[in-house]
Short mmCIF file of C-alpha atoms and ligand atoms in Angstrom, two decimals:
data_model
loop_
_atom_site.label_atom_id
_atom_site.label_comp_id
_atom_site.label_asym_id
_atom_site.label_seq_id
_atom_site.Cartn_x
_atom_site.Cartn_y
_atom_site.Cartn_z
CA MET A 1 36.64 -61.98 -19.13
CA LYS A 2 33.18 -63.25 -19.88
CA GLU A 3 31.87 -65.62 -17.22
CA ALA A 4 31.32 -68.28 -19.88
CA ASP A 5 35.01 -68.16 -20.81
CA ARG A 6 36.37 -68.38 -17.25
CA PRO A 7 38.44 -71.58 -16.85
CA LYS A 8 36.99 -74.04 -14.34
CA ILE A 9 39.04 -75.83 -11.69
CA LYS A 10 39.36 -78.85 -13.98
CA ASP A 11 40.86 -76.68 -16.73
CA ILE A 12 43.30 -75.03 -14.34
CA LEU A 13 44.39 -78.36 -12.85
CA ASP A 14 44.82 -79.81 -16.35
CA ALA A 15 46.54 -76.90 -18.07
CA GLY A 16 46.96 -73.90 -15.79
CA GLU A 17 50.11 -71.81 -16.19
CA ILE A 18 52.27 -71.17 -13.15
CA GLY A 19 52.54 -67.44 -12.42
CA LYS A 20 49.28 -66.56 -14.17
CA ASP A 21 46.25 -65.09 -12.38
CA TYR A 22 42.95 -66.99 -12.32
CA GLN A 23 39.52 -66.45 -10.87
CA LEU A 24 37.77 -69.37 -9.17
CA LYS A 25 34.12 -69.50 -8.22
CA GLY A 26 32.80 -72.40 -6.22
CA TRP A 27 31.95 -73.86 -2.84
CA VAL A 28 34.24 -74.29 0.13
CA ARG A 29 34.88 -77.92 1.02
CA THR A 30 37.26 -77.36 3.96
CA LYS A 31 39.21 -74.61 5.64
CA ARG A 32 42.16 -75.06 7.99
CA GLY A 33 44.99 -72.88 9.25
CA ASN A 34 45.39 -70.13 11.85
CA ASN A 35 45.19 -66.35 12.13
CA LYS A 36 48.19 -65.91 9.81
CA ILE A 37 47.53 -68.34 7.00
CA ALA A 38 44.46 -70.21 5.83
CA PHE A 39 44.17 -73.13 3.40
CA VAL A 40 40.80 -73.33 1.72
CA ALA A 41 39.79 -76.23 -0.54
CA ILE A 42 37.36 -75.10 -3.23
CA ASN A 43 35.28 -77.24 -5.54
CA ASP A 44 33.24 -75.99 -8.50
CA GLY A 45 31.86 -79.34 -9.64
CA SER A 46 33.98 -79.48 -12.79
CA THR A 47 36.05 -82.30 -11.29
CA ILE A 48 36.27 -84.45 -8.19
CA HIS A 49 39.47 -82.56 -7.28
CA ASN A 50 39.52 -79.36 -5.24
CA MET A 51 41.76 -76.37 -5.77
CA GLN A 52 43.68 -75.29 -2.71
CA VAL A 53 43.59 -71.56 -2.09
CA VAL A 54 46.10 -69.98 0.28
CA LEU A 55 45.17 -66.77 2.14
CA ASP A 56 47.58 -64.60 4.05
CA VAL A 57 44.91 -63.87 6.61
CA PRO A 58 46.11 -60.42 7.85
CA ASN A 59 45.70 -59.07 4.29
CA PHE A 60 41.95 -59.72 4.31
CA ASP A 61 38.92 -58.44 6.16
CA GLU A 62 38.52 -60.54 9.29
CA GLU A 63 34.75 -60.78 9.09
CA MET A 64 34.95 -61.99 5.50
CA VAL A 65 37.58 -64.60 6.39
CA ASN A 66 35.35 -65.88 9.19
CA GLN A 67 32.58 -66.41 6.66
CA ILE A 68 34.74 -68.79 4.65
CA THR A 69 33.43 -72.02 6.11
CA THR A 70 32.44 -75.38 4.65
CA GLY A 71 29.56 -74.92 2.21
CA ALA A 72 30.02 -71.18 1.62
CA SER A 73 30.10 -69.98 -1.97
CA VAL A 74 33.08 -67.81 -2.89
CA ALA A 75 34.92 -66.04 -5.70
CA VAL A 76 38.70 -66.01 -5.45
CA THR A 77 41.19 -64.23 -7.66
CA GLY A 78 44.85 -65.12 -7.30
CA THR A 79 48.06 -66.41 -8.80
CA LEU A 80 48.69 -70.04 -9.67
CA VAL A 81 51.84 -71.18 -7.84
CA GLU A 82 53.65 -74.43 -7.12
CA SER A 83 52.46 -75.89 -3.85
CA MET A 84 54.83 -76.62 -0.98
CA GLY A 85 52.28 -78.73 0.82
CA LYS A 86 51.42 -82.39 0.55
CA GLY A 87 48.37 -83.47 -1.45
CA GLN A 88 48.54 -81.04 -4.35
CA THR A 89 51.19 -79.79 -6.75
CA ILE A 90 49.69 -76.38 -7.49
CA GLU A 91 47.56 -73.90 -5.58
CA ILE A 92 46.16 -70.39 -5.82
CA GLN A 93 47.76 -67.63 -3.77
CA ALA A 94 44.73 -65.41 -3.10
CA LYS A 95 44.68 -61.69 -3.90
CA GLU A 96 40.94 -61.00 -3.68
CA VAL A 97 38.21 -63.02 -2.05
CA GLU A 98 34.47 -62.43 -2.03
CA VAL A 99 31.93 -64.53 -0.14
CA TYR A 100 28.73 -64.76 -2.17
CA GLY A 101 26.79 -66.85 0.30
CA PRO A 102 27.90 -68.03 3.75
CA ALA A 103 26.78 -71.37 5.20
CA ASP A 104 26.31 -71.29 8.96
CA PRO A 105 28.54 -74.06 10.42
CA GLU A 106 25.99 -74.61 13.20
CA THR A 107 23.23 -75.60 10.80
CA TYR A 108 24.81 -76.56 7.46
CA PRO A 109 23.98 -80.28 7.16
CA LEU A 110 27.18 -81.16 5.28
CA GLN A 111 29.53 -79.53 7.75
CA LYS A 112 31.10 -82.91 8.54
CA LYS A 113 32.17 -85.66 6.14
CA GLY A 114 31.14 -89.30 6.18
CA HIS A 115 27.34 -89.13 6.26
CA SER A 116 25.37 -92.31 5.60
CA MET A 117 23.74 -92.76 2.21
CA GLU A 118 20.36 -92.89 3.97
CA PHE A 119 20.93 -89.49 5.56
CA LEU A 120 22.06 -88.01 2.27
CA ARG A 121 18.80 -89.19 0.64
CA GLU A 122 16.95 -87.02 3.13
CA ILE A 123 18.90 -83.99 1.96
CA ALA A 124 18.66 -84.66 -1.76
CA HIS A 125 18.62 -80.88 -2.29
CA LEU A 126 22.18 -80.62 -0.94
CA ARG A 127 23.77 -83.96 -1.76
CA PRO A 128 25.07 -82.80 -5.17
CA ARG A 129 27.59 -80.85 -3.06
CA THR A 130 29.21 -84.06 -1.84
CA ASN A 131 32.12 -85.70 -3.66
CA THR A 132 30.13 -88.88 -4.17
CA PHE A 133 27.07 -87.28 -5.76
CA SER A 134 28.96 -84.85 -7.88
CA ALA A 135 30.95 -87.80 -9.25
CA ILE A 136 27.72 -89.68 -9.94
CA LEU A 137 26.11 -86.67 -11.61
CA ARG A 138 29.11 -86.22 -13.87
CA ILE A 139 29.07 -89.90 -14.77
CA ARG A 140 25.32 -89.73 -15.55
CA HIS A 141 26.02 -86.83 -17.88
CA HIS A 142 28.88 -88.49 -19.72
CA LEU A 143 26.97 -91.75 -19.96
CA SER A 144 23.94 -90.01 -21.48
CA TYR A 145 26.18 -88.35 -24.01
CA ALA A 146 27.95 -91.65 -24.78
CA ILE A 147 24.63 -93.34 -25.41
CA HIS A 148 23.41 -90.67 -27.83
CA LYS A 149 26.78 -90.71 -29.56
CA TYR A 150 26.79 -94.49 -29.91
CA TYR A 151 23.37 -94.65 -31.49
CA ASN A 152 23.95 -91.65 -33.69
CA ASP A 153 27.26 -93.05 -34.95
CA ASN A 154 25.57 -96.37 -35.72
CA GLY A 155 22.79 -94.94 -37.87
CA PHE A 156 19.95 -94.82 -35.31
CA PHE A 157 17.49 -91.94 -35.06
CA TYR A 158 16.47 -90.58 -31.65
CA MET A 159 12.69 -90.83 -31.45
CA HIS A 160 10.53 -89.12 -28.84
CA THR A 161 7.81 -91.50 -27.77
CA PRO A 162 4.95 -90.17 -25.64
CA ILE A 163 5.13 -89.94 -21.87
CA ILE A 164 1.36 -89.85 -21.52
CA THR A 165 -0.08 -92.97 -23.09
CA GLY A 166 -3.59 -94.09 -23.94
CA SER A 167 -2.77 -97.78 -24.11
CA ASP A 168 -2.41 -99.84 -20.98
CA ALA A 169 -1.58 -103.02 -22.88
CA GLU A 170 1.84 -103.42 -21.34
CA GLY A 171 1.55 -102.25 -17.82
CA ALA A 172 -1.81 -103.44 -16.56
CA GLY A 173 -2.08 -102.43 -12.94
CA GLU A 174 1.40 -100.96 -12.73
CA MET A 175 0.70 -97.54 -14.20
CA PHE A 176 0.26 -94.06 -12.79
CA ARG A 177 -3.02 -92.57 -13.95
CA VAL A 178 -2.98 -89.15 -15.58
CA SER A 179 -6.26 -87.37 -14.97
CA THR A 180 -7.74 -83.94 -14.40
CA LEU A 181 -10.98 -85.30 -12.95
CA ASP A 182 -11.95 -84.29 -9.43
CA PRO A 183 -10.69 -87.18 -7.27
CA VAL A 184 -13.38 -86.60 -4.64
CA SER A 185 -16.43 -86.59 -6.88
CA PRO A 186 -15.52 -87.70 -10.40
CA PRO A 187 -18.26 -87.75 -13.05
CA LEU A 188 -19.93 -91.15 -13.14
CA THR A 189 -21.48 -93.19 -15.95
CA LYS A 190 -24.96 -94.67 -15.67
CA ALA A 191 -23.27 -97.82 -14.38
CA LYS A 192 -21.73 -95.72 -11.58
CA GLU A 193 -18.20 -96.06 -12.91
CA VAL A 194 -15.81 -93.16 -13.39
CA ASP A 195 -16.69 -91.53 -16.70
CA PHE A 196 -13.32 -91.11 -18.38
CA GLN A 197 -15.01 -89.69 -21.47
CA LYS A 198 -15.25 -86.53 -19.38
CA ASP A 199 -11.52 -86.65 -18.56
CA PHE A 200 -8.96 -84.41 -20.26
CA PHE A 201 -8.20 -86.76 -23.15
CA GLY A 202 -11.68 -88.25 -23.31
CA LYS A 203 -10.30 -91.62 -22.23
CA GLU A 204 -8.17 -93.24 -19.54
CA THR A 205 -4.53 -92.21 -19.80
CA ASN A 206 -1.40 -93.15 -17.86
CA LEU A 207 2.30 -92.42 -17.64
CA THR A 208 4.18 -94.74 -19.95
CA VAL A 209 5.98 -97.86 -18.70
CA SER A 210 7.97 -98.17 -21.93
CA GLY A 211 8.34 -96.46 -25.29
CA GLN A 212 8.64 -99.75 -27.11
CA LEU A 213 5.29 -100.07 -28.84
CA GLU A 214 5.57 -96.60 -30.34
CA GLY A 215 9.28 -97.20 -30.99
CA GLU A 216 8.33 -100.14 -33.19
CA LEU A 217 6.23 -97.81 -35.33
CA GLY A 218 9.34 -95.68 -35.89
CA ALA A 219 11.59 -98.65 -36.67
CA LEU A 220 9.12 -99.87 -39.28
CA ALA A 221 9.73 -96.63 -41.15
CA LEU A 222 13.24 -95.39 -40.29
CA SER A 223 14.80 -98.87 -39.90
CA LYS A 224 16.72 -98.06 -36.71
CA ILE A 225 15.49 -95.81 -33.92
CA TYR A 226 16.11 -95.47 -30.21
CA THR A 227 14.28 -93.76 -27.40
CA PHE A 228 15.88 -92.35 -24.25
CA GLY A 229 13.32 -91.03 -21.84
CA PRO A 230 11.68 -91.39 -18.46
CA THR A 231 9.41 -94.33 -17.72
CA PHE A 232 7.12 -94.88 -14.76
CA ARG A 233 6.08 -97.99 -12.89
CA ALA A 234 3.65 -98.00 -10.01
CA GLU A 235 4.91 -101.35 -8.76
CA ASN A 236 5.46 -101.63 -5.05
CA SER A 237 9.04 -102.91 -5.41
CA ASN A 238 11.10 -101.77 -2.46
CA THR A 239 14.40 -103.16 -3.71
CA PRO A 240 17.83 -101.62 -4.27
CA ARG A 241 17.24 -102.01 -8.03
CA HIS A 242 13.76 -100.53 -8.60
CA LEU A 243 12.55 -96.95 -8.97
CA ALA A 244 9.03 -95.74 -9.72
CA GLU A 245 10.54 -93.23 -12.19
CA PHE A 246 13.56 -94.29 -14.17
CA TRP A 247 15.15 -93.63 -17.54
CA MET A 248 15.27 -96.19 -20.26
CA ILE A 249 17.10 -96.53 -23.58
CA GLU A 250 15.08 -98.53 -26.09
CA PRO A 251 16.58 -99.26 -29.50
CA GLU A 252 14.26 -100.85 -32.03
CA MET A 253 15.54 -102.20 -35.32
CA ALA A 254 13.73 -103.38 -38.42
CA PHE A 255 15.24 -106.48 -40.05
CA TYR A 256 17.18 -107.45 -36.88
CA GLU A 257 16.70 -111.00 -35.64
CA ILE A 258 17.45 -112.17 -32.12
CA GLU A 259 21.17 -112.77 -32.84
CA ASP A 260 21.56 -109.23 -34.24
CA ASN A 261 19.75 -107.96 -31.16
CA MET A 262 22.17 -109.79 -28.85
CA ASP A 263 25.14 -108.42 -30.76
CA LEU A 264 23.81 -104.87 -30.37
CA ALA A 265 23.14 -105.36 -26.65
CA GLU A 266 26.67 -106.63 -26.03
CA ASP A 267 28.45 -104.14 -28.26
CA SER A 268 26.55 -101.12 -26.91
CA LEU A 269 27.09 -102.07 -23.25
CA LYS A 270 30.81 -102.51 -23.87
CA HIS A 271 30.93 -99.17 -25.63
CA HIS A 272 29.13 -97.36 -22.80
CA VAL A 273 31.34 -98.86 -20.09
CA GLY A 274 34.47 -98.19 -22.15
CA TYR A 275 33.49 -94.57 -22.74
CA ILE A 276 33.17 -93.94 -19.01
CA LEU A 277 36.52 -95.63 -18.32
CA ASP A 278 38.08 -93.34 -20.92
CA ASN A 279 36.35 -90.12 -19.83
CA CYS A 280 35.58 -90.33 -16.10
CA LEU A 281 38.59 -92.08 -14.65
CA SER A 282 39.19 -89.71 -11.73
CA ASP A 283 35.56 -90.05 -10.63
CA LEU A 284 35.73 -93.84 -10.95
CA GLU A 285 38.97 -93.91 -8.95
CA PHE A 286 37.31 -91.89 -6.21
CA LEU A 287 34.31 -94.25 -6.10
CA GLN A 288 36.63 -97.27 -6.09
CA LYS A 289 38.62 -95.88 -3.18
CA MET A 290 35.52 -94.99 -1.15
CA TYR A 291 33.03 -97.75 -1.93
CA ASP A 292 34.14 -100.63 -4.07
CA LYS A 293 37.72 -101.87 -4.33
CA GLU A 294 36.97 -104.07 -7.34
CA LEU A 295 35.18 -101.44 -9.40
CA LEU A 296 37.74 -100.84 -12.15
CA ASP A 297 38.59 -104.54 -12.43
CA ARG A 298 34.90 -105.34 -12.86
CA LEU A 299 34.40 -102.68 -15.54
CA ASN A 300 37.47 -103.81 -17.47
CA PHE A 301 36.37 -107.41 -17.14
CA VAL A 302 33.12 -106.64 -18.94
CA LEU A 303 35.05 -105.07 -21.81
CA GLU A 304 37.47 -107.93 -22.19
CA HIS A 305 35.14 -110.93 -22.18
CA ASP A 306 32.46 -112.22 -24.49
CA PHE A 307 29.09 -112.43 -22.79
CA LYS A 308 27.93 -116.02 -22.26
CA ARG A 309 24.85 -116.79 -24.39
CA ILE A 310 22.51 -119.56 -23.23
CA VAL A 311 18.86 -120.47 -23.57
CA TYR A 312 16.46 -120.35 -20.63
CA THR A 313 16.09 -124.16 -20.50
CA GLU A 314 19.86 -124.50 -20.05
CA ALA A 315 19.85 -121.82 -17.33
CA VAL A 316 17.18 -123.70 -15.40
CA GLU A 317 19.16 -126.95 -15.67
CA ILE A 318 22.27 -125.26 -14.31
CA LEU A 319 20.32 -123.76 -11.41
CA GLU A 320 18.64 -127.08 -10.61
CA LYS A 321 21.97 -128.90 -10.58
CA SER A 322 23.72 -126.16 -8.61
CA GLY A 323 22.95 -127.55 -5.18
CA GLN A 324 22.32 -123.95 -4.04
CA LYS A 325 19.56 -123.10 -1.58
CA PHE A 326 17.51 -120.33 -3.19
CA GLU A 327 14.75 -118.35 -1.52
CA PHE A 328 12.53 -118.69 -4.61
CA PRO A 329 11.98 -122.07 -6.30
CA VAL A 330 13.61 -122.90 -9.65
CA GLY A 331 11.77 -124.85 -12.31
CA TRP A 332 10.97 -124.74 -16.01
CA GLY A 333 8.19 -122.24 -16.48
CA LYS A 334 9.02 -120.08 -13.46
CA ASP A 335 10.55 -116.65 -13.93
CA LEU A 336 14.16 -116.21 -12.87
CA GLN A 337 14.57 -114.14 -9.73
CA SER A 338 17.43 -111.80 -9.04
CA GLU A 339 19.17 -114.41 -6.84
CA HIS A 340 19.08 -116.92 -9.71
CA GLU A 341 20.38 -114.39 -12.21
CA ARG A 342 23.21 -113.40 -9.93
CA TYR A 343 24.16 -117.03 -9.27
CA LEU A 344 24.53 -117.64 -13.02
CA VAL A 345 26.59 -114.49 -13.55
CA GLU A 346 28.69 -114.31 -10.39
CA LYS A 347 29.17 -117.96 -9.41
CA HIS A 348 28.63 -120.14 -12.45
CA PHE A 349 29.82 -118.32 -15.56
CA LYS A 350 31.65 -115.49 -13.80
CA LYS A 351 30.83 -113.09 -16.66
CA PRO A 352 27.80 -111.29 -18.11
CA VAL A 353 25.17 -113.69 -19.43
CA ILE A 354 22.54 -113.32 -22.16
CA ILE A 355 19.58 -115.66 -21.71
CA THR A 356 17.15 -116.21 -24.58
CA ASP A 357 14.10 -118.30 -25.42
CA TYR A 358 12.04 -117.98 -22.26
CA PRO A 359 8.70 -119.74 -21.73
CA ARG A 360 6.07 -117.72 -23.52
CA ASP A 361 3.74 -117.70 -20.52
CA ILE A 362 6.08 -115.52 -18.43
CA LYS A 363 6.84 -113.02 -21.20
CA ALA A 364 4.97 -110.23 -22.95
CA PHE A 365 2.46 -110.76 -25.76
CA TYR A 366 4.55 -109.11 -28.46
CA MET A 367 7.53 -111.47 -28.33
CA LYS A 368 8.12 -113.69 -31.38
CA GLN A 369 6.94 -117.24 -30.84
CA ASN A 370 9.39 -120.05 -31.52
CA ASP A 371 8.34 -123.06 -33.58
CA ASP A 372 8.42 -125.29 -30.47
CA GLY A 373 5.12 -123.71 -29.43
CA ASN A 374 6.12 -122.93 -25.85
CA THR A 375 9.05 -120.50 -25.92
CA VAL A 376 9.52 -116.96 -27.28
CA ARG A 377 12.54 -115.09 -28.61
CA ALA A 378 13.07 -113.08 -25.45
CA LEU A 379 16.49 -111.84 -24.43
CA ASP A 380 17.69 -110.73 -21.00
CA VAL A 381 21.20 -109.48 -20.30
CA LEU A 382 22.40 -110.20 -16.77
CA PHE A 383 25.24 -108.34 -15.10
CA PRO A 384 27.27 -108.95 -11.96
CA ARG A 385 25.80 -107.26 -8.84
CA ILE A 386 22.78 -106.03 -10.86
CA GLY A 387 21.01 -109.05 -12.31
CA GLU A 388 18.84 -107.96 -15.26
CA ILE A 389 20.20 -104.85 -16.95
CA ILE A 390 18.52 -105.33 -20.36
CA GLY A 391 15.24 -106.97 -21.30
CA GLY A 392 14.24 -107.35 -24.92
CA SER A 393 13.16 -109.66 -27.72
CA GLN A 394 12.59 -110.26 -31.37
CA ARG A 395 9.03 -109.05 -31.93
CA GLU A 396 6.21 -111.13 -33.37
CA GLU A 397 5.77 -109.78 -36.88
CA ASN A 398 3.11 -112.24 -37.98
CA TYR A 399 -0.36 -110.67 -37.83
CA ASP A 400 -2.27 -113.88 -37.13
CA LYS A 401 0.07 -115.11 -34.41
CA LEU A 402 0.16 -111.73 -32.74
CA SER A 403 -3.59 -111.18 -32.72
CA GLN A 404 -4.16 -114.73 -31.51
CA ARG A 405 -1.82 -114.11 -28.59
CA ILE A 406 -3.55 -110.84 -27.78
CA GLU A 407 -6.86 -112.67 -27.73
CA GLU A 408 -5.53 -115.48 -25.50
CA LEU A 409 -4.30 -112.94 -22.98
CA LYS A 410 -7.60 -111.00 -23.20
CA ILE A 411 -5.81 -107.73 -23.92
CA PRO A 412 -8.38 -105.20 -25.14
CA THR A 413 -7.66 -104.75 -28.88
CA LYS A 414 -9.41 -101.39 -28.90
CA ASP A 415 -6.19 -100.02 -27.41
CA LEU A 416 -3.89 -101.79 -29.84
CA TRP A 417 -5.45 -101.47 -33.29
CA TRP A 418 -2.66 -99.18 -34.46
CA TYR A 419 0.02 -101.61 -33.28
CA LEU A 420 -1.66 -104.49 -35.10
CA GLU A 421 -1.92 -102.48 -38.31
CA THR A 422 1.88 -102.43 -38.62
CA ARG A 423 1.66 -106.22 -39.02
CA LYS A 424 -0.97 -105.78 -41.71
CA PHE A 425 0.89 -103.23 -43.83
CA GLY A 426 4.52 -103.93 -44.69
CA THR A 427 5.38 -105.99 -41.64
CA ALA A 428 9.01 -107.09 -41.27
CA PRO A 429 11.13 -109.01 -38.80
CA HIS A 430 12.29 -106.63 -36.09
CA SER A 431 13.83 -106.58 -32.63
CA GLY A 432 14.67 -104.31 -29.76
CA PHE A 433 15.40 -104.06 -26.08
CA GLY A 434 15.18 -101.81 -23.04
CA LEU A 435 18.28 -100.83 -21.09
CA GLY A 436 17.62 -99.41 -17.65
CA PHE A 437 19.79 -96.28 -17.44
CA GLU A 438 20.01 -96.26 -13.64
CA ARG A 439 20.85 -99.98 -13.55
CA LEU A 440 23.79 -99.20 -15.84
CA VAL A 441 24.82 -96.23 -13.69
CA LEU A 442 24.58 -98.51 -10.65
CA PHE A 443 26.90 -101.01 -12.32
CA ILE A 444 29.38 -98.39 -13.50
CA THR A 445 29.59 -96.47 -10.22
CA GLY A 446 29.66 -99.53 -7.95
CA MET A 447 27.01 -98.01 -5.69
CA SER A 448 24.73 -100.47 -3.96
CA ASN A 449 21.34 -98.72 -4.06
CA ILE A 450 19.63 -97.35 -7.18
CA ARG A 451 18.27 -94.44 -5.09
CA ASP A 452 21.81 -93.14 -4.91
CA VAL A 453 22.42 -92.89 -8.65
CA ILE A 454 19.51 -90.61 -9.65
CA PRO A 455 19.26 -87.02 -8.42
CA PHE A 456 15.72 -87.26 -7.07
CA PRO A 457 14.60 -90.86 -6.55
CA ARG A 458 10.90 -91.70 -6.74
CA THR A 459 10.01 -94.78 -4.72
CA PRO A 460 6.88 -95.84 -2.81
CA LYS A 461 6.02 -93.14 -0.22
CA ASN A 462 8.87 -90.94 -1.34
CA ALA A 463 8.65 -87.90 -3.64
CA GLU A 464 9.82 -85.08 -1.37
CA PHE A 465 12.17 -83.25 -3.70
P1 ATP B 501 12.76 -106.52 -13.23
O1 ATP B 501 12.44 -107.96 -13.54
O2 ATP B 501 14.18 -106.30 -12.77
O3 ATP B 501 11.74 -105.85 -12.36
P2 ATP B 501 11.52 -105.92 -15.73
O4 ATP B 501 11.63 -107.28 -16.35
O5 ATP B 501 10.23 -105.47 -15.17
O6 ATP B 501 12.68 -105.76 -14.62
P3 ATP B 501 11.67 -104.61 -18.29
O7 ATP B 501 10.24 -104.33 -18.38
O8 ATP B 501 12.26 -105.71 -19.12
O9 ATP B 501 12.06 -104.83 -16.76
O10 ATP B 501 12.46 -103.24 -18.50
C1 ATP B 501 13.70 -103.14 -19.21
C2 ATP B 501 14.84 -102.69 -18.31
O11 ATP B 501 14.48 -101.56 -17.53
C3 ATP B 501 15.24 -103.72 -17.27
O12 ATP B 501 16.12 -104.68 -17.83
C4 ATP B 501 15.92 -102.87 -16.23
O13 ATP B 501 17.24 -102.55 -16.61
C5 ATP B 501 15.11 -101.59 -16.26
N1 ATP B 501 14.08 -101.52 -15.21
C6 ATP B 501 12.91 -102.17 -15.18
N2 ATP B 501 12.18 -101.84 -14.10
C7 ATP B 501 12.91 -100.93 -13.43
C8 ATP B 501 12.69 -100.17 -12.24
N3 ATP B 501 11.56 -100.28 -11.55
N4 ATP B 501 13.65 -99.30 -11.84
C9 ATP B 501 14.79 -99.17 -12.57
N5 ATP B 501 15.06 -99.85 -13.69
C10 ATP B 501 14.13 -100.72 -14.13
MN1 MN B 502 12.60 -107.76 -18.19
#
């Protein structure tokens, strides 16, 4: 049999035939038994479940059997039989066993179960071998697929916006510079400033904080596009919800107004959560059992309830009347902090909340200005345990209003001429939002720290792997 055609443990558990021979390849999770019989649990990552392999020890080479320890990689050929033992209904009675790679029990870091999440972060190269991380990696995969499927099925085109960007309009001060200049003695201008004309691109460039501005260019041609790529923020946010490198989904739609944008945000989130409930139930059940007893209830709750839609001014009134002691002050004109967002979602409305029409002074320059002169058509979606999961808006399509705002905020137009031109030629109402992929994975898995839902987290002072 070709390796590519070999059934994986998931396939055998789902549809294996009793009495038939199978070959398993994977990693040993546990071994127990004595010098007559050994029970070896093998996992190949295809499912959270292990396959139990039974060895009649005297039939095998003793040295080889001794090498079957937690973490070792093995190939086993044997017959699928009904299991007498507790905990599984079928097992493999081994005929041939080969150890590809032993894992010394004295030094293998995952010899024992029950490590702290902090310790596992220090061994990010091995943590995919744990039940928790393999479940999370599978969920990340299925969620990515669900997202592409959703947008494809709804007439959106996947657009690849640049990762290296020449405009710093959005992320002033929060960007990672991309440069090939010598950091010790960079070329200087006459004014003794770094001469970026001598840099690789002939100008200052950075890693992108968002694909939105370029996404808008696509939407104003293809009507509906989305991006799904990595974004980078050099903000010193040491919180359980911030990464310096994270993935973002950014749909952008021509002819959508703020209400259409809200409908898309709600419908897509429900779809994504529903897809994972339908396709990753055994992983979710494992995570519920180990970490979060209310996980499945919370996911189903999101599917079954309409999100509450309120305007910012109303949200502030509720918070002011709440009688709660918050760490950060509440007041019209101040941005909502995570504690405020979570109060609205978890205590007041007890369901996801969409807040719109924020003060224009706390939101980005490109958001459409309301007629009241002091609010903009911003939209944030707030989720239980997470706070903000989506941030978006209807975009300002009016050339004069947009360029006036850019001037007020003293954003250098030399970097934005191309963006402004879309408002000069065939401008149209349009909207979009950014969904933080890891924030959604955090919500769906019930984990409590965003560093534990991405394979290799990048955070301040941390880029080891
Ligand atoms: P926050 O206020 O939580 O820092 P933000 O307002 O800076 O977020 P946006 O610029 O609106 O975030 O980005 C859109 C979405 O990207 C957010 O709603 C969130 O889901 C996600 N996101 C933003 N910053 C981060 C980060 N540092 N790490 C992970 N996800 C993030
Ligand atoms: Mn935001």
